[in-house]
Coordinates of C-alpha atoms in Angstrom, one line a residue:
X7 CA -34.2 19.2 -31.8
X8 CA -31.7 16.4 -30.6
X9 CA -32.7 13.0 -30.1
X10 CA -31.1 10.0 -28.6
X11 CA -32.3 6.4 -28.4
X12 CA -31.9 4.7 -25.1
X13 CA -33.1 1.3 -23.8
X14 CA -36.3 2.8 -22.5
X15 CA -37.2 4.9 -25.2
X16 CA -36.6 8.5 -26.9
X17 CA -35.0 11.5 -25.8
X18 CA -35.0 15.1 -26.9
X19 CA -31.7 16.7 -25.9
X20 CA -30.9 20.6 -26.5
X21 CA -28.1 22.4 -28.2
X22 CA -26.3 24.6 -26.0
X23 CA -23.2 27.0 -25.9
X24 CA -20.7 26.6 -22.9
X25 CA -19.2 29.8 -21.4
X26 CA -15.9 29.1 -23.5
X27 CA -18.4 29.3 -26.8
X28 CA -18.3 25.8 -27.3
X29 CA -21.9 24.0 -28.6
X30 CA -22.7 20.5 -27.3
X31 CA -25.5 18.3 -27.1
X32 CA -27.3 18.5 -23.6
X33 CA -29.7 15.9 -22.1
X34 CA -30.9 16.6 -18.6
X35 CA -33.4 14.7 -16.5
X36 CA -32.7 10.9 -17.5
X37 CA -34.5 8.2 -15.4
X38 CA -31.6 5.2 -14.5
X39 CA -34.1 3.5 -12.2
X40 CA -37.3 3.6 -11.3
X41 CA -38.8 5.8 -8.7
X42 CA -37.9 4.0 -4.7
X43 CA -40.7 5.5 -3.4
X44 CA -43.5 3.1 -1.5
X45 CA -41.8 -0.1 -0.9
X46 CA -39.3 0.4 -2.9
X47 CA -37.7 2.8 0.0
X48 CA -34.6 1.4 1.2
X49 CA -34.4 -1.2 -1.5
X50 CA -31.5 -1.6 -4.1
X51 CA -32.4 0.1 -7.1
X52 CA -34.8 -1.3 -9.9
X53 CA -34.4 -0.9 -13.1
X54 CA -36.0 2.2 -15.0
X55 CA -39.3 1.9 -17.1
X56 CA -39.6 2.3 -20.7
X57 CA -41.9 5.2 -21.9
X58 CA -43.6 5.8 -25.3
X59 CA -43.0 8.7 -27.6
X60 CA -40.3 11.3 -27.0
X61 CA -38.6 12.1 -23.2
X62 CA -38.1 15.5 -22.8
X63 CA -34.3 16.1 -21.6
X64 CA -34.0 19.4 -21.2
X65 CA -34.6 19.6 -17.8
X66 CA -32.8 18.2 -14.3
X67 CA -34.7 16.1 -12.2
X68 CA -35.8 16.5 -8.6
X69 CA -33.1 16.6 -6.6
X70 CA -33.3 14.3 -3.3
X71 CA -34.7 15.5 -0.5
X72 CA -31.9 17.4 1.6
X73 CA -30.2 18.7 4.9
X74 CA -27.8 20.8 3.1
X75 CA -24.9 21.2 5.9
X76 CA -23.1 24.1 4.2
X77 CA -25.6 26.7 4.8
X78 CA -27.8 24.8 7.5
X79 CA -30.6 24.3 5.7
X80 CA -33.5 22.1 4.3
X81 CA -33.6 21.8 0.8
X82 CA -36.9 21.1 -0.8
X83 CA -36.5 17.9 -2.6
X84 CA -38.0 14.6 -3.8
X85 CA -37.7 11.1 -3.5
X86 CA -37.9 10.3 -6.7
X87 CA -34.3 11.8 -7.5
X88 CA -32.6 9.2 -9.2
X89 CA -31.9 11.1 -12.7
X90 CA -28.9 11.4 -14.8
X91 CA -27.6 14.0 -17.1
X92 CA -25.5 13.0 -20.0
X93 CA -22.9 16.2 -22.2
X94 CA -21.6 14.8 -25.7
X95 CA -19.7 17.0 -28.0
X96 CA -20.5 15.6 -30.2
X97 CA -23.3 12.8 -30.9
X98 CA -21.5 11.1 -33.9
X99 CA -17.9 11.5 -33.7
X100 CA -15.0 9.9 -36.1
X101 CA -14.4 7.6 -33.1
X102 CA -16.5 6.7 -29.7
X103 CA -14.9 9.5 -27.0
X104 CA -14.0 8.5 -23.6
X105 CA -16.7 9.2 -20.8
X106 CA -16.1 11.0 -17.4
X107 CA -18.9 9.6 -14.8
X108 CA -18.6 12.4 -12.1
X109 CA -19.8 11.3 -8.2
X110 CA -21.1 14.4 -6.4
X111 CA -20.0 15.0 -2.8
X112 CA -21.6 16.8 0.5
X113 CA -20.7 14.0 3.1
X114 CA -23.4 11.3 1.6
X115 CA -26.6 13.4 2.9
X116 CA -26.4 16.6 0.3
X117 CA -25.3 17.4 -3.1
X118 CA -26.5 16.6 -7.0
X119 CA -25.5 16.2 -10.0
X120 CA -27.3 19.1 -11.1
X121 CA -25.1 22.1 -13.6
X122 CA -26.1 24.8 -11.1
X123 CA -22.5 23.4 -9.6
X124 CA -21.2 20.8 -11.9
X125 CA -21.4 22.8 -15.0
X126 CA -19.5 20.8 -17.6
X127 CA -18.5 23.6 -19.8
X128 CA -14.4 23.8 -19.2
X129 CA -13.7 19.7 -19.5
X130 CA -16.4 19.6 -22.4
X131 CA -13.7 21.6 -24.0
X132 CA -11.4 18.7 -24.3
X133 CA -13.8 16.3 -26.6
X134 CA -14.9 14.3 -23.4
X135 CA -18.1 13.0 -22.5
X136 CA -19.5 14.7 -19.2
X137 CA -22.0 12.3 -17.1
X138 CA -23.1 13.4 -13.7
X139 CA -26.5 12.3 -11.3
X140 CA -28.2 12.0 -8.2
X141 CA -27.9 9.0 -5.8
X142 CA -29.9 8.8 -2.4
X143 CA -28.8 10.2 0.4
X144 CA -29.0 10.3 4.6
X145 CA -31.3 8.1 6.0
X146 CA -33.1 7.0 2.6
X147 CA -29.7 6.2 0.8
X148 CA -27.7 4.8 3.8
X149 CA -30.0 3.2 6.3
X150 CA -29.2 0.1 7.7
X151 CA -31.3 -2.4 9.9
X152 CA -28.9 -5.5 9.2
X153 CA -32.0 -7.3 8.0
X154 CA -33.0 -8.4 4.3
X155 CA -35.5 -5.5 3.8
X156 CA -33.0 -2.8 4.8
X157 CA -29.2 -4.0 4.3
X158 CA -27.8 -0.4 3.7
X159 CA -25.7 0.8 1.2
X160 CA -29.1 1.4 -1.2
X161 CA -27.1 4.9 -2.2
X162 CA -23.9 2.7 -3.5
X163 CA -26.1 0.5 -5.2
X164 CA -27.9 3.9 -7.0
X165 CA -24.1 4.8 -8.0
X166 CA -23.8 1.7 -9.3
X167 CA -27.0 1.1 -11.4
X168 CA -26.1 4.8 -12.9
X169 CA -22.8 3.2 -14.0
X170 CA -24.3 0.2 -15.4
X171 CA -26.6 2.8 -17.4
X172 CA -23.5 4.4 -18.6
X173 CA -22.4 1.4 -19.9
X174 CA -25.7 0.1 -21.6
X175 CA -26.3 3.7 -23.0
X176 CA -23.1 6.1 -23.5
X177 CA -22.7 5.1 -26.7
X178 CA -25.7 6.5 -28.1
X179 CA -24.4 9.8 -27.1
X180 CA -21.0 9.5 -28.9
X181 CA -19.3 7.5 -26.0
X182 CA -16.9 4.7 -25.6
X183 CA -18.2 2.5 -22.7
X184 CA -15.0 0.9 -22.8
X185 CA -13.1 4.0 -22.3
X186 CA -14.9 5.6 -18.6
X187 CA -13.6 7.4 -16.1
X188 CA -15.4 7.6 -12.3
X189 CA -14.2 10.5 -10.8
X190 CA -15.2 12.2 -7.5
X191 CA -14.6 14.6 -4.4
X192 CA -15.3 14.2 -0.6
X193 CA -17.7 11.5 -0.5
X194 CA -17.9 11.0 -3.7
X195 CA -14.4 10.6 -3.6
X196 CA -14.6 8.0 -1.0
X197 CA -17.2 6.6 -3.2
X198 CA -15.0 5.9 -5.9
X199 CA -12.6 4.2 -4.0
X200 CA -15.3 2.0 -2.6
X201 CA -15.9 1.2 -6.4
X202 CA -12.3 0.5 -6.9
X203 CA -13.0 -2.8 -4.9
X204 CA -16.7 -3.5 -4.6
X205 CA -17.6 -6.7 -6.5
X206 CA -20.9 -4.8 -7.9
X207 CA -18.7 -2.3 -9.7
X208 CA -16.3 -4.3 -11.5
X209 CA -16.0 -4.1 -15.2
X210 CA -17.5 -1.1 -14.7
X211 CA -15.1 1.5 -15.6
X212 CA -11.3 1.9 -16.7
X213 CA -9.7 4.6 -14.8
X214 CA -10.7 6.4 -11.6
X215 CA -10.1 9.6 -9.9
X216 CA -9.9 10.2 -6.1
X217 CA -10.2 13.5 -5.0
X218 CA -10.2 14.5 -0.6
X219 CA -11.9 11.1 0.4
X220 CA -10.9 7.4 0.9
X221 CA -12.9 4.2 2.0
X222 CA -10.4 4.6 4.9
X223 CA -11.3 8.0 5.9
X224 CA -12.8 7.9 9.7
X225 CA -16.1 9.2 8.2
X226 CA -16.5 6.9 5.1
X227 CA -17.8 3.8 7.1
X228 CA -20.8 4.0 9.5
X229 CA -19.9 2.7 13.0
X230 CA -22.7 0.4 14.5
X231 CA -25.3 1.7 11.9
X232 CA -28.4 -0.8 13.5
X233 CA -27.5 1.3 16.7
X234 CA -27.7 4.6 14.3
X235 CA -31.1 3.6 13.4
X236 CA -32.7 2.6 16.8
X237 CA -31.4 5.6 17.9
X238 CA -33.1 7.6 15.5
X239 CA -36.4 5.4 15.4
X240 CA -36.6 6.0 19.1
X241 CA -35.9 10.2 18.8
X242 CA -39.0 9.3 16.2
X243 CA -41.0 7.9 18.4
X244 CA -40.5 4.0 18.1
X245 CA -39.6 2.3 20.9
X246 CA -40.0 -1.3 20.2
X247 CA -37.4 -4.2 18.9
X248 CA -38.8 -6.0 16.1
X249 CA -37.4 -6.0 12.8
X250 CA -40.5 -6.2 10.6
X251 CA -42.3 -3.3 12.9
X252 CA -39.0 -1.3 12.5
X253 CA -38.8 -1.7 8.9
X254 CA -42.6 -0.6 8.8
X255 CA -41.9 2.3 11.4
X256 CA -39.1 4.1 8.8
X257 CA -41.3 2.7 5.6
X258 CA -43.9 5.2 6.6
X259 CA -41.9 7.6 7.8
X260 CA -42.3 11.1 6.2
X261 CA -39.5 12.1 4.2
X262 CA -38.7 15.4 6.0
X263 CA -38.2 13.4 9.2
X264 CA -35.4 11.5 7.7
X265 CA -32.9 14.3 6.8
X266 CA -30.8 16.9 9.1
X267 CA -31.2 13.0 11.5
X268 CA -27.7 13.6 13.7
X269 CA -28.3 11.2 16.7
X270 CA -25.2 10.2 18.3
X271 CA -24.8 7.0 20.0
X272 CA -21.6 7.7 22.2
X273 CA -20.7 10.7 24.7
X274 CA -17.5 10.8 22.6
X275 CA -19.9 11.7 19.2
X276 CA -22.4 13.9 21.1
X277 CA -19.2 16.2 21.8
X278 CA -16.7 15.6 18.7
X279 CA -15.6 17.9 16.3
X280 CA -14.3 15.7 13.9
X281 CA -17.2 16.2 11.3
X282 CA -19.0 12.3 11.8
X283 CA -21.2 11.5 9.1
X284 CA -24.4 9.6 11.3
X285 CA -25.3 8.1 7.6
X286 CA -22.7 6.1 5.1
X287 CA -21.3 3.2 3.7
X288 CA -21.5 0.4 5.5
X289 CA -20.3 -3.7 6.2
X290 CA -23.0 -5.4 4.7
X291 CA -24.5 -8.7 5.9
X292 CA -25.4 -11.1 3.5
X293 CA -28.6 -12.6 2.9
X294 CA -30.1 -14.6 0.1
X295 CA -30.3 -13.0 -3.0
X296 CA -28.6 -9.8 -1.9
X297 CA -25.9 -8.3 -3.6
X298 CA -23.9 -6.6 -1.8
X299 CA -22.0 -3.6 -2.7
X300 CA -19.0 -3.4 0.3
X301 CA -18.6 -6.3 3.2
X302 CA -15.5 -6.8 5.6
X303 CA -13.1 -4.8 7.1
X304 CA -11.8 -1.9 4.8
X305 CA -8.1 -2.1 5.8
X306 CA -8.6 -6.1 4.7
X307 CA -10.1 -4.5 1.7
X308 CA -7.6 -2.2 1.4
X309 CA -5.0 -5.5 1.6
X310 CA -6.5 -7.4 -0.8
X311 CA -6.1 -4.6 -3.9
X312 CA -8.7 -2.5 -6.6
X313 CA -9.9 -4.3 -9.4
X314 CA -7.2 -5.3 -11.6
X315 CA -6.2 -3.0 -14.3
X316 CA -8.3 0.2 -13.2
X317 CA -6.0 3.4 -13.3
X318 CA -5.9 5.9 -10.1
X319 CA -5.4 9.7 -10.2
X320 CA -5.7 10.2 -6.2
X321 CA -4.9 13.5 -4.2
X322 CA -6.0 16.2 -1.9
X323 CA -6.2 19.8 -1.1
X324 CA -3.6 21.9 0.8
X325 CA -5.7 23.0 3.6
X326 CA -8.6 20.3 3.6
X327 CA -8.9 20.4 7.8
X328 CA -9.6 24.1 6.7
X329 CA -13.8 23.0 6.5
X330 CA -13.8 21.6 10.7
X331 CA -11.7 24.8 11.5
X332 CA -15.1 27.2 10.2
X333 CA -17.4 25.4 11.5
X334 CA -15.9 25.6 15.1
X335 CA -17.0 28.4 17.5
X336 CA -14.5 30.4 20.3
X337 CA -16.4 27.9 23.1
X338 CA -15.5 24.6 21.4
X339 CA -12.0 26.2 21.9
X340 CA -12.3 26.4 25.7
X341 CA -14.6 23.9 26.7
X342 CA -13.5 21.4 24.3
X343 CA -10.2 21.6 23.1
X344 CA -8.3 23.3 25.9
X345 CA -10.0 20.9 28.5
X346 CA -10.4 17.5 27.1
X347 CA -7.6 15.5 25.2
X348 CA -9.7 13.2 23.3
X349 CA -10.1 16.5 20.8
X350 CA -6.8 15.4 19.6
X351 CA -6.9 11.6 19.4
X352 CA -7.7 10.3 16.0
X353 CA -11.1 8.7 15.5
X354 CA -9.1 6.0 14.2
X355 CA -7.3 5.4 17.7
X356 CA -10.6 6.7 19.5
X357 CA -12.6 3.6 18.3
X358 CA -9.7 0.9 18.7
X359 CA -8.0 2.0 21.9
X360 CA -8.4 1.9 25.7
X361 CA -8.9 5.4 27.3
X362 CA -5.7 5.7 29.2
X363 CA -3.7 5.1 25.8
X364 CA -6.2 7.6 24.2
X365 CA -5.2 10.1 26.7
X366 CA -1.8 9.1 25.8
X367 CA -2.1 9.8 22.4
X368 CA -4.2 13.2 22.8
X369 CA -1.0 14.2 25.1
X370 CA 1.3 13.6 22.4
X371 CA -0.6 14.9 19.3
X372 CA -1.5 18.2 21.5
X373 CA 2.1 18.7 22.4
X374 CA 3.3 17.8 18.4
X375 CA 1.0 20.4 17.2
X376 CA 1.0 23.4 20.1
X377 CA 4.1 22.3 22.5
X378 CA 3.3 23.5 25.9
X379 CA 0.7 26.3 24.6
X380 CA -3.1 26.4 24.9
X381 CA -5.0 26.7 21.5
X382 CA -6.0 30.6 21.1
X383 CA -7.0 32.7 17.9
X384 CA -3.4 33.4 17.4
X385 CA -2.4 29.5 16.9
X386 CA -5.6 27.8 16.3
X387 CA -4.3 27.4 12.7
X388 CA -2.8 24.3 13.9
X389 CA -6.4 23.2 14.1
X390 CA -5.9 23.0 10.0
X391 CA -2.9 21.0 9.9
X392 CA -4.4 18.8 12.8
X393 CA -7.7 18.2 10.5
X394 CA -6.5 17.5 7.4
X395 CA -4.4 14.8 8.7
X396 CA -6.9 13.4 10.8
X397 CA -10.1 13.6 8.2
X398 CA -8.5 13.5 5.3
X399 CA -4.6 13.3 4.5
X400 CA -3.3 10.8 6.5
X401 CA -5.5 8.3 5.1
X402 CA -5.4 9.3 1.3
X403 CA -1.2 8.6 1.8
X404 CA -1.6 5.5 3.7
X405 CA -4.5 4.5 0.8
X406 CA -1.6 5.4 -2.0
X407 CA 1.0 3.2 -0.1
X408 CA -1.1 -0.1 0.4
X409 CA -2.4 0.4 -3.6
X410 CA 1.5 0.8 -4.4
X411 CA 2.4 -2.2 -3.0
X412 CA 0.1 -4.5 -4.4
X413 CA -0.8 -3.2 -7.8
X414 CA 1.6 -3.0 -11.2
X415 CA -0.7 0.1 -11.8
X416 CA 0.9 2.9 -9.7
X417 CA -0.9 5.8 -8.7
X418 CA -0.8 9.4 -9.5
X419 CA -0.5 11.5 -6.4
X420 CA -1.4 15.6 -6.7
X421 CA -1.1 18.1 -4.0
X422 CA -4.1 20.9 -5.0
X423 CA -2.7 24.2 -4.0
X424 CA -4.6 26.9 -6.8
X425 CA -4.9 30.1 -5.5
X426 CA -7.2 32.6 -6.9
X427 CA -10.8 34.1 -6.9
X428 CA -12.2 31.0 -7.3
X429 CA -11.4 28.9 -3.8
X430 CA -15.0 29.5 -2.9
X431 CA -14.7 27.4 -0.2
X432 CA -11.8 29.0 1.3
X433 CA -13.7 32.3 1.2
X434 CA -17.0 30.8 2.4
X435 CA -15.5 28.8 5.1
X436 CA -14.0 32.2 6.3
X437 CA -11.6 30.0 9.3
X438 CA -10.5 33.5 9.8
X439 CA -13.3 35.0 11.4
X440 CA -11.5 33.6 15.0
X441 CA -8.1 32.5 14.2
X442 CA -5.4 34.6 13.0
X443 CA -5.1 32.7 9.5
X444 CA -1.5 34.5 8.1
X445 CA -1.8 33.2 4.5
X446 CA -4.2 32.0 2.2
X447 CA -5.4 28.5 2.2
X448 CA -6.7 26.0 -0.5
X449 CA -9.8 24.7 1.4
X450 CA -11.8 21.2 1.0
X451 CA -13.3 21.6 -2.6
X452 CA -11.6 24.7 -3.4
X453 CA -10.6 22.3 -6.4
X454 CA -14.0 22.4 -7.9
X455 CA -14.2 25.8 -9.5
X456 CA -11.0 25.0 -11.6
X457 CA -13.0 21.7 -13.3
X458 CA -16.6 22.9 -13.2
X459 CA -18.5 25.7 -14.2
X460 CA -20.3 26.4 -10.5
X461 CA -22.9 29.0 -11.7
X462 CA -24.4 29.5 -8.1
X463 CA -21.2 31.3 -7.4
X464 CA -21.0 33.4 -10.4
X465 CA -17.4 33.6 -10.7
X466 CA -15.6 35.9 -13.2
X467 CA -14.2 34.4 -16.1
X468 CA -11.0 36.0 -18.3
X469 CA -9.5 34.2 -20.8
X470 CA -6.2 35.9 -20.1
X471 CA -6.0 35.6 -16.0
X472 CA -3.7 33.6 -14.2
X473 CA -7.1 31.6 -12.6
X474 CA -8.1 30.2 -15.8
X475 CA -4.7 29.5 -17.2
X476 CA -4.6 27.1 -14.2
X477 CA -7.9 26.0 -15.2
X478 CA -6.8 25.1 -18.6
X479 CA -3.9 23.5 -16.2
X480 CA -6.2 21.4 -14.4
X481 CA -8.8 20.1 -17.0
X482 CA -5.9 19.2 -18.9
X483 CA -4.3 16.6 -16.3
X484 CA -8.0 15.6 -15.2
X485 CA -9.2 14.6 -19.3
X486 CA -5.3 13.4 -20.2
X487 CA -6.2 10.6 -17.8
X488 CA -9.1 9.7 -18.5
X489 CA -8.2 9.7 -22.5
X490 CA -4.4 7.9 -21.9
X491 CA -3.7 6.4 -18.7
X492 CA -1.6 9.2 -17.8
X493 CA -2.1 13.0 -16.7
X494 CA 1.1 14.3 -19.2
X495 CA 1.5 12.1 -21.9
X496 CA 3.7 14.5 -23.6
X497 CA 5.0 18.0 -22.7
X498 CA 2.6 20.3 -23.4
X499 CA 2.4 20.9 -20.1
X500 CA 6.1 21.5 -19.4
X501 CA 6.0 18.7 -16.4
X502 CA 6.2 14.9 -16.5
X503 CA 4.4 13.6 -13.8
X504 CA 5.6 10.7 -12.2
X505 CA 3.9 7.7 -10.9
X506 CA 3.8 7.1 -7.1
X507 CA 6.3 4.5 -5.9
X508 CA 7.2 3.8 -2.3
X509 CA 10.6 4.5 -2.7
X510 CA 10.7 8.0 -4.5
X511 CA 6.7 8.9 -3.2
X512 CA 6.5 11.4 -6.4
X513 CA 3.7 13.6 -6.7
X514 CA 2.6 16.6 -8.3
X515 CA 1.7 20.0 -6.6
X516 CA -1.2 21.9 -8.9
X517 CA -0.8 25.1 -7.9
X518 CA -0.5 28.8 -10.3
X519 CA 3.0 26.1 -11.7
X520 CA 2.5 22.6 -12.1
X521 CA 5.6 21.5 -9.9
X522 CA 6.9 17.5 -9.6
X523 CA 8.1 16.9 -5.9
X524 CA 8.4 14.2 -3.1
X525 CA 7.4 12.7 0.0
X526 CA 4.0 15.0 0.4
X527 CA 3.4 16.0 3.9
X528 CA 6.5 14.4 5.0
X529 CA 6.9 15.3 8.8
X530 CA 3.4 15.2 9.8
X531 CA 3.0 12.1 7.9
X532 CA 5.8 10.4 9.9
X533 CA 4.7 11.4 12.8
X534 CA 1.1 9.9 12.6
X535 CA 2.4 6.7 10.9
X536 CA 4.7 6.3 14.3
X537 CA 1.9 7.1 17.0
X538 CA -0.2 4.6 14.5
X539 CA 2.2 2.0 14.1
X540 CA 1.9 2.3 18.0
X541 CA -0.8 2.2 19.3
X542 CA -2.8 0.5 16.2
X543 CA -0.8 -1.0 14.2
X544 CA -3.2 -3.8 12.7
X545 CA -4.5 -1.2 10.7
X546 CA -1.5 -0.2 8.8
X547 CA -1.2 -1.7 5.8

């Protein structure tokens, strides 16, 4: 029996043994808020209840309701999903041991915290405390009717109420809530670096950790989301215009209507394949009494700096366009991106930009990427190159520059390129199945496997392979930060890894060698920064 003491009460905790052999103290299933079910749907999180007598924690809570878009399906769920899970080494060490707060992803509408995929055996190896939850997703954790009853961002506000739980509570489990680290992928990468300048978050952790998503990314910020949500009340069946029926009409909604909700409200979205999220963050209006947890424009954001003296780990995979590639079909090929050049205009220039300079734009990017050549099997790799700038790398550099300039702090910058038997993704994803892929790629979250234990996947685990002496590799960096301030604080490692500056551009590439180099993505970078500084050049920071 382990028990831990929180501010609502007992909690009984279980001993277990990690797949390295390692014991630590487990505690599953831990209310941060209270249920927001009834008319606390939509609502900001309130604060959890205190029980009597002993909490069972052995167990993960429900998870939230879910379209999972991975495998296209529903997955059973509840509302009542906002739990917390909490791995000490050790309950009473020498000295209070720095906490790693981990932000799931799955594109704000899928995903848990749950050790079916976030096992924390391998950085539990490294004396750090291991925190992960649930936060609302879709419709329930990002709707937004620009009213007081429903001012969105409800899913933020959950991250941040499990933060402020950290902080109230790590230390009963061993932890230093003066010493945590936020540290996410995807959207929960995004998420962080929303946290890294919402004034909800601040104070609220030390260091931070952005893996394949930035507040910038095209996908991170809902466009128009009062026109998302008339556009699904009215697929629902609600056809009217007042606020107080509409709040009423989605209040009473069943849950299952209010997942898998894709309802595009432009020609452009019905037909993109750029991977829009219907469902995220979003500028919120302020009303009395509301906190809010991001307003404003996020390149203004972006200008006006993180919190002061919060530490950034940022970077990205080798192949992240890798994800749009697979889900692509041969027909999107020819009726999409062989007859319309809007498939290559940035969503960044597709929502600031007339169409003849769109078309523009599409020309050039087309002719950048495939010359004078139609996209077929036997180039539609391009498609990879084209996508990770677009969704995901682009941004994460131009994130890195504006922090650089305006922040004593600098950044650490990492190129993921591990290659092994666990890039899940890269072997679910599958791009190959209709383009003549040459070489192996590092997909979107083909990082994962090399910090968590992912159980559903059942990997294979030797202690003498090449994959986990790059796993050693990675938990290393990833728990060096969040102890120090800095991934190789002596050479153990055999590399020093350099800070980010915008003359030298240092980063790291984490691949089977851990490998100090320059100027990531150099070309392609250029090249986008030039048709940017172009045609939208307010936005570049």
């Amino acid at each position: 029996m382990v028990l831990v003491r929180v501010s609502e009460g007992m909690l009984e905790g279980e001993v277990v043994r990690s797949v390295l052999g390692r014991e630590y103290c487990s505690f599953k299933g831990i209310p941060y808020a209270q249920p927001p079910i009834g008319d606390l749907r939509f609502k900001a999180p309130q604060p959890p209840q205190p029980w009597d007598g002993v909490r069972g924690a052995k167990e993960h809570g429900p998870i939230c309701h879910q379209f999972d878009m991975m495998f296209n399906v529903i997955k059973q769920g509840s509302e009542d999903c906002l739990y917390i899970n909490v791995y000490t080494p050790n309950l009473k060490p020498s000295s209070p041991l720095p906490v790693m707060v981990w932000i799931h992803g799955g594109g704000f509408m899928s995903g848990s915290g749950n050790d079916d995929f976030y096992g924390p055996d391998f950085l539990i190896e490294k004396d750090i405390i291991i925190v992960t939850f649930n936060y609302r997703l879709e419709v329930v954790g990002f709707l937004c009717l620009d009213t007081p009853d429903v001012p969105g961002n409800a899913g933020m506000k959950d991250q941040v109420a499990a933060l402020r739980w950290v902080r109230n509570n790590i230390q009963e489990f061993g932890g230093n809530p003066d010493n945590v680290t936020i540290f996410g992928e995807s959207a929960g990468g995004a998420s962080v670096s929303y946290h890294l300048v919402s004034p909800m978050s601040k104070g609220l952790f030390k260091r931070a950790i952005v893996q394949s998503g930035t507040m910038n990314s095209c996908w991170a910020l809902s466009l128009k989301p009062r026109e998302r949500a008339l556009a699904l009340a009215h697929r629902l069946g609600y056809d009217g215009g007042n606020d107080h029926e509409l709040y009423e009409f989605f209040k009473k909604m069943p849950i299952e209507s209010l997942v898998a909700a894709r309802d595009p409200i432009t020609m452009n979205e019905a037909l993109s394949k750029d991977g829009i999220l219907y469902f995220s963050v979003v500028d919120e209006k302020e009303f009395e009494n509301n906190d809010r947890f991001f307003y404003g424009d996020v390149y203004e954001r972006m200008r006006e700096g993180i919190h002061e003296n919060v530490q950034v780990m940022i970077g990205y995979t080798a192949d992240e366009g890798v994800f749009n590639l697979a889900f692509m079909h041969k027909d999107d090929i020819d009726n999409t991106l062989n007859r319309f050049l809007e498939s290559f205009v940035p969503q960044i220039v597709q929502l600031n930009c007339k169409i003849s300079d769109q078309l523009q734009v599409g020309r050039s990017m087309k002719n950048y990427y495939f010359g004078t050549n139609k996209v077929d099997k036997d180039n539609a790799e391009k498609m990879i190159d084209y996508y990770s700038m677009n969704l995901f790398i682009f941004d994460i550099i131009q994130w890195v520059n504006s922090h650089t300039k305006r922040n004593e702090n600098k950044p650490y910058l990492y190129k993921f390129a591990c290659l092994s038997e666990r890039n899940v993704m890269s072997t679910i994803l599958s791009p190959s199945k209709f383009a003549s892929i040459e070489r192996p790629v590092v997909a979107h979250a083909d990082d994962l496997p090399y910090l968590f234990d992912i159980k559903l996947a059942n990997l294979p685990l030797d202690q003498h392979s090449k994959s986990f002496s790059m796993i050693q590799n990675v938990t290393t960096l990833w728990t060096n930060f969040a102890k120090f301030g800095n991934p190789t604080p002596d050479d153990s490692l055999g590399v020093k890894w350099i800070p980010y500056t915008l003359e030298q551009k240092d980063y790291l590439e984490i691949g089977e060698k851990l490998i100090g180099n320059k100027s990531p993505n150099k070309e392609d970078f250029s090249y986008w920064e030039s048709i940017l500084a172009q045609y939208v050049p307010h936005l570049l920071s």
